Tab-separated table of C-alpha atoms in Angstrom:
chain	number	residue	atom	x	y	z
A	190	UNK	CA	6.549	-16.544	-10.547
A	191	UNK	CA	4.394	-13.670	-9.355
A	192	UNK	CA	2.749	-15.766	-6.774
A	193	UNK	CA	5.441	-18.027	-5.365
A	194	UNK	CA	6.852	-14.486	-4.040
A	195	UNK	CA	5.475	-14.761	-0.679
A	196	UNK	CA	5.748	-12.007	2.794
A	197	UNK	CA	8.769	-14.379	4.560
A	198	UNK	CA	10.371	-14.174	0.791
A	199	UNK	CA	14.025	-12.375	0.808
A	200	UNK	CA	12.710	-9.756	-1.666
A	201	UNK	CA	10.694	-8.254	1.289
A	202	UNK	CA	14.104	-7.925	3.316
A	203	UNK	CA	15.478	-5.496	0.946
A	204	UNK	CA	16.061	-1.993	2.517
A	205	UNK	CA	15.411	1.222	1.781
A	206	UNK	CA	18.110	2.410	0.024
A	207	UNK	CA	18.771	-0.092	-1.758
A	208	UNK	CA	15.337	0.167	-3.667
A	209	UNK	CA	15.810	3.831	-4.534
A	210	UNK	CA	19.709	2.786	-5.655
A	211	UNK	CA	17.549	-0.153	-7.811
A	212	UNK	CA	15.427	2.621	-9.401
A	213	UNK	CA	17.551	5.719	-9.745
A	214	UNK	CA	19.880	3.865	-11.800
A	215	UNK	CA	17.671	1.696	-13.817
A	216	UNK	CA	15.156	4.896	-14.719
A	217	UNK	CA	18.373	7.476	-14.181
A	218	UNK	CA	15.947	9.357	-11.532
A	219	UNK	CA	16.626	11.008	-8.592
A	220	UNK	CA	13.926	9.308	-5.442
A	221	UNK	CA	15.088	10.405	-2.211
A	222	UNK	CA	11.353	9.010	-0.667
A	223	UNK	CA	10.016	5.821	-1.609
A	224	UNK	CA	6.522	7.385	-1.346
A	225	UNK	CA	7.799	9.648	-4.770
A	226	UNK	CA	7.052	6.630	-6.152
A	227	UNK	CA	3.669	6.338	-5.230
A	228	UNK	CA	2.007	7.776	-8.327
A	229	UNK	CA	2.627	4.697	-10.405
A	230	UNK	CA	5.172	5.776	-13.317
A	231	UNK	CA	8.002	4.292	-11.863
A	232	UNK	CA	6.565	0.714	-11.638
A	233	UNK	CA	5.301	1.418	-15.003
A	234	UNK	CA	8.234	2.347	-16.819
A	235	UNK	CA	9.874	-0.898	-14.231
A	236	UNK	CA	8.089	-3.234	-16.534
A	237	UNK	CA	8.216	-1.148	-19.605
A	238	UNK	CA	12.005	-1.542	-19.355
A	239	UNK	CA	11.844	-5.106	-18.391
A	240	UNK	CA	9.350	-6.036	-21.446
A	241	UNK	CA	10.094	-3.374	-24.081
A	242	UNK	CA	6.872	-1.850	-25.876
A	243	UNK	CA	4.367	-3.765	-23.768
A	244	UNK	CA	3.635	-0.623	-21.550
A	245	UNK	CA	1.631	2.240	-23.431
A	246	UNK	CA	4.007	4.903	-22.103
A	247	UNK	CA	1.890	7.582	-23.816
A	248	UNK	CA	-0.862	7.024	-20.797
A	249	UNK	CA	1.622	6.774	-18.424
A	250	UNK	CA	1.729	10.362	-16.422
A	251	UNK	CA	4.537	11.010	-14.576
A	252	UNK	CA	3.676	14.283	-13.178
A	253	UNK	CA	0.485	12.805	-11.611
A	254	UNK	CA	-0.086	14.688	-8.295
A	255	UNK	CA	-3.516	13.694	-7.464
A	256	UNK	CA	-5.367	10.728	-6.367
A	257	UNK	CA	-7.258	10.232	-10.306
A	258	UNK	CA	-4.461	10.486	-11.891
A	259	UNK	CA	-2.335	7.938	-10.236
A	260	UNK	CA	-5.016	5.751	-10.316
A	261	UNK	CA	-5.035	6.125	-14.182
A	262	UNK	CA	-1.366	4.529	-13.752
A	263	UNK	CA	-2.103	2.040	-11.676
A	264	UNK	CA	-4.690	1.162	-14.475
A	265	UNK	CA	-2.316	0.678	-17.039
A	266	UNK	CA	-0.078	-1.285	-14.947
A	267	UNK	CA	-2.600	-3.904	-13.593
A	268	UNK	CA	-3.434	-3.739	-17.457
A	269	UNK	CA	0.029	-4.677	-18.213
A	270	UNK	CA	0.146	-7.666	-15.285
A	271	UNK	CA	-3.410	-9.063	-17.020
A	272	UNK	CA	-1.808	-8.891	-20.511
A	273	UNK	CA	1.821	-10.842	-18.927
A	274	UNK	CA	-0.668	-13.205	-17.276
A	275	UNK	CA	0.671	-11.759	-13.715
A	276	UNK	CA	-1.286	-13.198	-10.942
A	277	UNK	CA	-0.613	-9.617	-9.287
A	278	UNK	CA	-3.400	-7.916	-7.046
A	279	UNK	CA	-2.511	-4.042	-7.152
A	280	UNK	CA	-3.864	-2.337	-3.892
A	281	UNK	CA	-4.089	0.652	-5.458
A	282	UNK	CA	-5.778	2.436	-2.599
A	283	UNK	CA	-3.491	2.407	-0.455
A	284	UNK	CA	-0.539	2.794	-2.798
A	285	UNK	CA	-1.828	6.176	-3.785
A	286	UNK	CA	-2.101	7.030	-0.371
A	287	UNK	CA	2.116	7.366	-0.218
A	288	UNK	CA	2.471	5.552	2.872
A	289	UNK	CA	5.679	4.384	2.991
A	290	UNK	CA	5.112	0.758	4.338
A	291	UNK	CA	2.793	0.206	1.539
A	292	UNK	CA	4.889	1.377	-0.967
A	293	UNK	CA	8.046	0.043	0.078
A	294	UNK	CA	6.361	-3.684	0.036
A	295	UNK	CA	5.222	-3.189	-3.510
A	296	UNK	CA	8.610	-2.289	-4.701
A	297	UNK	CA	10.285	-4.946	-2.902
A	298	UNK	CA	8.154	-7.251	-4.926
A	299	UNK	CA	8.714	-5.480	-8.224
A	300	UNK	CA	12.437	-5.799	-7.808
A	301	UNK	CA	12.404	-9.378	-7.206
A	302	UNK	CA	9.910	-10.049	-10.100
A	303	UNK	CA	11.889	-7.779	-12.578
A	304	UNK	CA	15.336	-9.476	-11.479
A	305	UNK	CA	13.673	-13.234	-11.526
A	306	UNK	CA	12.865	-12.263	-15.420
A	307	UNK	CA	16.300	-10.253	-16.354
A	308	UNK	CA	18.396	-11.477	-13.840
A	309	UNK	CA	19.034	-8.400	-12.218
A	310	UNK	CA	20.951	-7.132	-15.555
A	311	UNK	CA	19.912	-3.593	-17.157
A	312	UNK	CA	18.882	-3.324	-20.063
A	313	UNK	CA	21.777	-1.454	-21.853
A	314	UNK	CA	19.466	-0.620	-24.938
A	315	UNK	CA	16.693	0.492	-23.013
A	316	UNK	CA	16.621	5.017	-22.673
A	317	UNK	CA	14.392	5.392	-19.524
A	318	UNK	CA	14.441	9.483	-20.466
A	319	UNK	CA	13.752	8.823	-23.963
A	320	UNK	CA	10.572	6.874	-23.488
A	321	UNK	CA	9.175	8.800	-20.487
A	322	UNK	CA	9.940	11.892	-23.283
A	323	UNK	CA	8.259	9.710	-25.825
A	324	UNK	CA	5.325	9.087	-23.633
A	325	UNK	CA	5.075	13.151	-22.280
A	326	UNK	CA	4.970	14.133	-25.861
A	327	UNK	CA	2.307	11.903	-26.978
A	328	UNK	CA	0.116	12.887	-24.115
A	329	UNK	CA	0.846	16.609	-25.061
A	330	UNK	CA	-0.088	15.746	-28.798
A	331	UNK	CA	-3.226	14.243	-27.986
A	332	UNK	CA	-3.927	17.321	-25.824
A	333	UNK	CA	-3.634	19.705	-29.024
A	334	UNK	CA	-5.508	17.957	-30.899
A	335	UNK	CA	-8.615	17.972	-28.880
A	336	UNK	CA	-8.132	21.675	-28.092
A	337	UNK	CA	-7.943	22.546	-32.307
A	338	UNK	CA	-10.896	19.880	-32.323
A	339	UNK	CA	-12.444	22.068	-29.988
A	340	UNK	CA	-11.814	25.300	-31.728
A	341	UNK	CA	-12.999	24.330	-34.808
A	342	UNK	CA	-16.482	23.220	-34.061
A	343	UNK	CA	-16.943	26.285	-31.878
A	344	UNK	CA	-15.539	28.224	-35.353
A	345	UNK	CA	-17.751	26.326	-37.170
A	346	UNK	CA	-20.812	26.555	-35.051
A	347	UNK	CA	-20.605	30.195	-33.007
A	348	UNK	CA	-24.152	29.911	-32.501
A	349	UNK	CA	-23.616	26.971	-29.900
A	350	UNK	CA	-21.116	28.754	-28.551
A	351	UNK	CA	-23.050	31.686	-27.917
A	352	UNK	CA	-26.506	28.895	-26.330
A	353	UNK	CA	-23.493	27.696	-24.238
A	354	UNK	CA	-22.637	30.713	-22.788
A	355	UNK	CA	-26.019	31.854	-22.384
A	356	UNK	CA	-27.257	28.884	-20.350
A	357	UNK	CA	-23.794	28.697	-18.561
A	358	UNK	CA	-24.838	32.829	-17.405
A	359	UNK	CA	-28.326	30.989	-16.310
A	360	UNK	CA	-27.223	28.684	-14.279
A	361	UNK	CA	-24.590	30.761	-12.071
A	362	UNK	CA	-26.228	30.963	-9.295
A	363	UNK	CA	-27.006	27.396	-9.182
A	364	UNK	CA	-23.022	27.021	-9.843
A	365	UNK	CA	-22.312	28.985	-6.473
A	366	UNK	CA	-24.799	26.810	-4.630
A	367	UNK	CA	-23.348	23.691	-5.933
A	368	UNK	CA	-19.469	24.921	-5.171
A	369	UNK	CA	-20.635	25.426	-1.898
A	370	UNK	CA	-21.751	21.827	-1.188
A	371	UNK	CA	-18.927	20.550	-2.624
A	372	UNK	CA	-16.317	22.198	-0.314
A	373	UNK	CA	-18.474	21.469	2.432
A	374	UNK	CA	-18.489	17.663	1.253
A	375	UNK	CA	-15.044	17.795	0.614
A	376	UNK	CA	-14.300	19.526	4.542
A	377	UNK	CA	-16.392	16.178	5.886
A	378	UNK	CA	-13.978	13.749	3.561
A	379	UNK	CA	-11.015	15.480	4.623
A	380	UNK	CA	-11.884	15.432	7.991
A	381	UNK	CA	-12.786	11.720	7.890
A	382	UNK	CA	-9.668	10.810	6.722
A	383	UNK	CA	-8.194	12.301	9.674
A	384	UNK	CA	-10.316	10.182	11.366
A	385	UNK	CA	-9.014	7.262	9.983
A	386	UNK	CA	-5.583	8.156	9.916
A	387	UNK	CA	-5.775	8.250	14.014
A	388	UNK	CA	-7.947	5.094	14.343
A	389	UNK	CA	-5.185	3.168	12.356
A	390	UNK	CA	-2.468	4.885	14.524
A	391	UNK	CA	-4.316	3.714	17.337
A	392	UNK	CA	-4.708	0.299	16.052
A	393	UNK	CA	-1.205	-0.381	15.183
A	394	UNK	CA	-0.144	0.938	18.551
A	395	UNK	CA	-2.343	-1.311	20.574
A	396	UNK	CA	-1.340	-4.566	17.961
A	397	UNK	CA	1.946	-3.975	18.668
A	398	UNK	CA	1.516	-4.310	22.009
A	399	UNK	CA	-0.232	-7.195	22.065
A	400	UNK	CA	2.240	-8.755	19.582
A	401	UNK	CA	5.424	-7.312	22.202
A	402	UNK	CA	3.158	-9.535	25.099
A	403	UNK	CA	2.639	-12.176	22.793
A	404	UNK	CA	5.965	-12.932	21.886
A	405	UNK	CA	6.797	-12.363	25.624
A	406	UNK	CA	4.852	-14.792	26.759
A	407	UNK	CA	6.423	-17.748	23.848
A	408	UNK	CA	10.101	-17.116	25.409
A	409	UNK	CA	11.132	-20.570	26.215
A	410	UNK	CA	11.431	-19.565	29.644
A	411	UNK	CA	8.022	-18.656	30.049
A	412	UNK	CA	6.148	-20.474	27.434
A	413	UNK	CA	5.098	-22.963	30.416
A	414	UNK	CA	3.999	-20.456	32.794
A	415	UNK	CA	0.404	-20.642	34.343
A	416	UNK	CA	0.561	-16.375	33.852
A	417	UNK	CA	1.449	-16.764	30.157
A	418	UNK	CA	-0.686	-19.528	29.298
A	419	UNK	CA	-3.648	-17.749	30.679
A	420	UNK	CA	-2.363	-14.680	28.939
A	421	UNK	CA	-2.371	-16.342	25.957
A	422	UNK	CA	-6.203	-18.032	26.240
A	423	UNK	CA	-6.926	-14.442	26.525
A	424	UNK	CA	-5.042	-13.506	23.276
A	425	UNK	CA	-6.322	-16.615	21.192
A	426	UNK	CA	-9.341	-16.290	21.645
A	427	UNK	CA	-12.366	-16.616	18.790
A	428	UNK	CA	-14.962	-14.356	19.723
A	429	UNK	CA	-14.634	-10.879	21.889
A	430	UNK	CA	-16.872	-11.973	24.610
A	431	UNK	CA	-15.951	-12.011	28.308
A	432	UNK	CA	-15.737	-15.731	28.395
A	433	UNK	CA	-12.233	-15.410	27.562
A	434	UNK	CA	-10.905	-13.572	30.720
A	435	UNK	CA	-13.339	-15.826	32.692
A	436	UNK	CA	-11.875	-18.972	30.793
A	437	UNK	CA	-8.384	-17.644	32.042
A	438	UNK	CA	-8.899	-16.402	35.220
A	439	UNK	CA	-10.417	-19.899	36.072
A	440	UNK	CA	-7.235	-21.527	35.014
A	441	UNK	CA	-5.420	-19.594	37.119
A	442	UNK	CA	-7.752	-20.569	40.180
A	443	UNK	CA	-7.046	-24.035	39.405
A	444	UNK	CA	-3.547	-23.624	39.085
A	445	UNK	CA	-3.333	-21.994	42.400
A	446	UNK	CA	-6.206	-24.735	44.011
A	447	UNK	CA	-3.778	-27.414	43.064
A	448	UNK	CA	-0.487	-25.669	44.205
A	449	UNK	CA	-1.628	-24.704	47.608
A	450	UNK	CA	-2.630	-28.489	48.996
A	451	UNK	CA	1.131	-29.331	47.381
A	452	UNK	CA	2.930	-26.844	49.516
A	453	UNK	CA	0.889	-27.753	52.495
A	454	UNK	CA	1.884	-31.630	52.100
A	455	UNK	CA	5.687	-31.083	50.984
A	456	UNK	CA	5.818	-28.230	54.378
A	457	UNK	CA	4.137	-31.223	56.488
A	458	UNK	CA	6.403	-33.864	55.104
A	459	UNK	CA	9.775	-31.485	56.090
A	460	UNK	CA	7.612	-31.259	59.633
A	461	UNK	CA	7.998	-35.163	59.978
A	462	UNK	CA	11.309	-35.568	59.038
């Protein structure tokens, strides 16, 4: 089912609002943004509603604000689409990213895979804030536990703590040199992202408007036209070499070559008669 859902499919034609509708009232949320969703849960607890119990829900995190930790959803949902036998490629990397687009696409599809298995009914038995409570409380659990775990070796064993502390004292200054390369490593990552945030903005300015000449030059009108279907040698072209504007400038010469001895005969022939 998964991949007979293709881009021209209706599901992708589903707006905005209508998504966030579909998932405030399934998961009894509140999304104003589809990029809230972008952290994973929602998709998650999606197909935890849709297949009751096959979703861990107690690894699900829906208060993940960084990039790790909605990767750790995405996890258990690609998890879940291997265990379904989903033939589902997550793009996971530019889902956490909470670009809209991205995000909106990925819903679209969840919608029309959840409705194609429920038929678009809810699940009157299923309680969304139950099970996200379920899952918060088990994470919290597991929390505790490895904090008293911790407590009690370090009550049973003060003499490690004490090496730990001593060799943690010994290696401050090493600390403040490493801190310092990381913030300087993570100025050059931030600042390359900006980078490639404006090179995509750039891109997808200059593709659309090729695509605006493109579909320009297909009007029926001008589909026909010696301009257009040089235009379009240019366009379709392979490689990126120059041969390409020389390919379609020497149309054009030919075009006009051919045209000019026409007019001169049809102006003659109006001359005779």
């Amino acid at each position: 089912m998964a991949s007979s859902i293709g881009i021209m499919d209706s599901a992708y034609f589903v707006g905005r609002n209508e998504i966030l509708n579909w998932i405030n009232n399934r998961l009894q949320l509140n999304l104003t943004r589809i990029e809230e969703a972008a952290s994973g849960a929602v998709q998650c607890q999606m197909m935890d509603m849709t297949y009751p119990g096959v979703v861990p829900m107690h690894k699900v995190n829906f208060d993940a604000k960084t990039e790790y930790d909605m990767i750790q959803n995405y996890k258990v949902l690609q998890d879940v689409f291997n265990k379904l036998k989903i033939e589902k490629h997550i793009e996971v990397g530019r889902l956490v990213k909470g670009r809209p687009l991205d995000n909106l696409e990925f819903l679209q599809w969840l919608k029309r895979y959840c409705d194609s298995i429920n038929g678009g009914i809810m699940n009157e038995n299923y309680n969304p804030v139950e099970r996200r409570g379920k899952g918060a409380k088990d994470r919290n659990v597991k929390t505790l536990k490895s904090a008293k775990s911790l407590q009690t070796n370090t009550m049973n064993h003060p003499s490690s703590g004490d090496s730990f502390r001593s060799k943690q004292s010994r290696s401050s200054g090493g600390a403040d040199g490493a801190s310092a390369e990381i913030q300087a490593l993570s100025k050059q990552v931030s600042d390359l992202k900006l980078s490639v945030d404006h090179l995509e903005k750039e891109r997808d300015f200059y593709f659309a408007k090729l695509r605006d000449i493109e579909i320009l030059c297909q009007a029926t009108e001008l589909e026909n036209d010696p301009m257009s279907l040089a235009i379009k040698k240019i366009l379709y072209a392979a490689d990126a070499k120059g041969s390409a504007l020389d390919e379609a400038q020497e149309y054009l010469n030919e075009v006009i070559n051919n045209v000019e001895p026409e007019e001169e005969a049809d102006a003659e022939a109006e001359t005779e008669a």
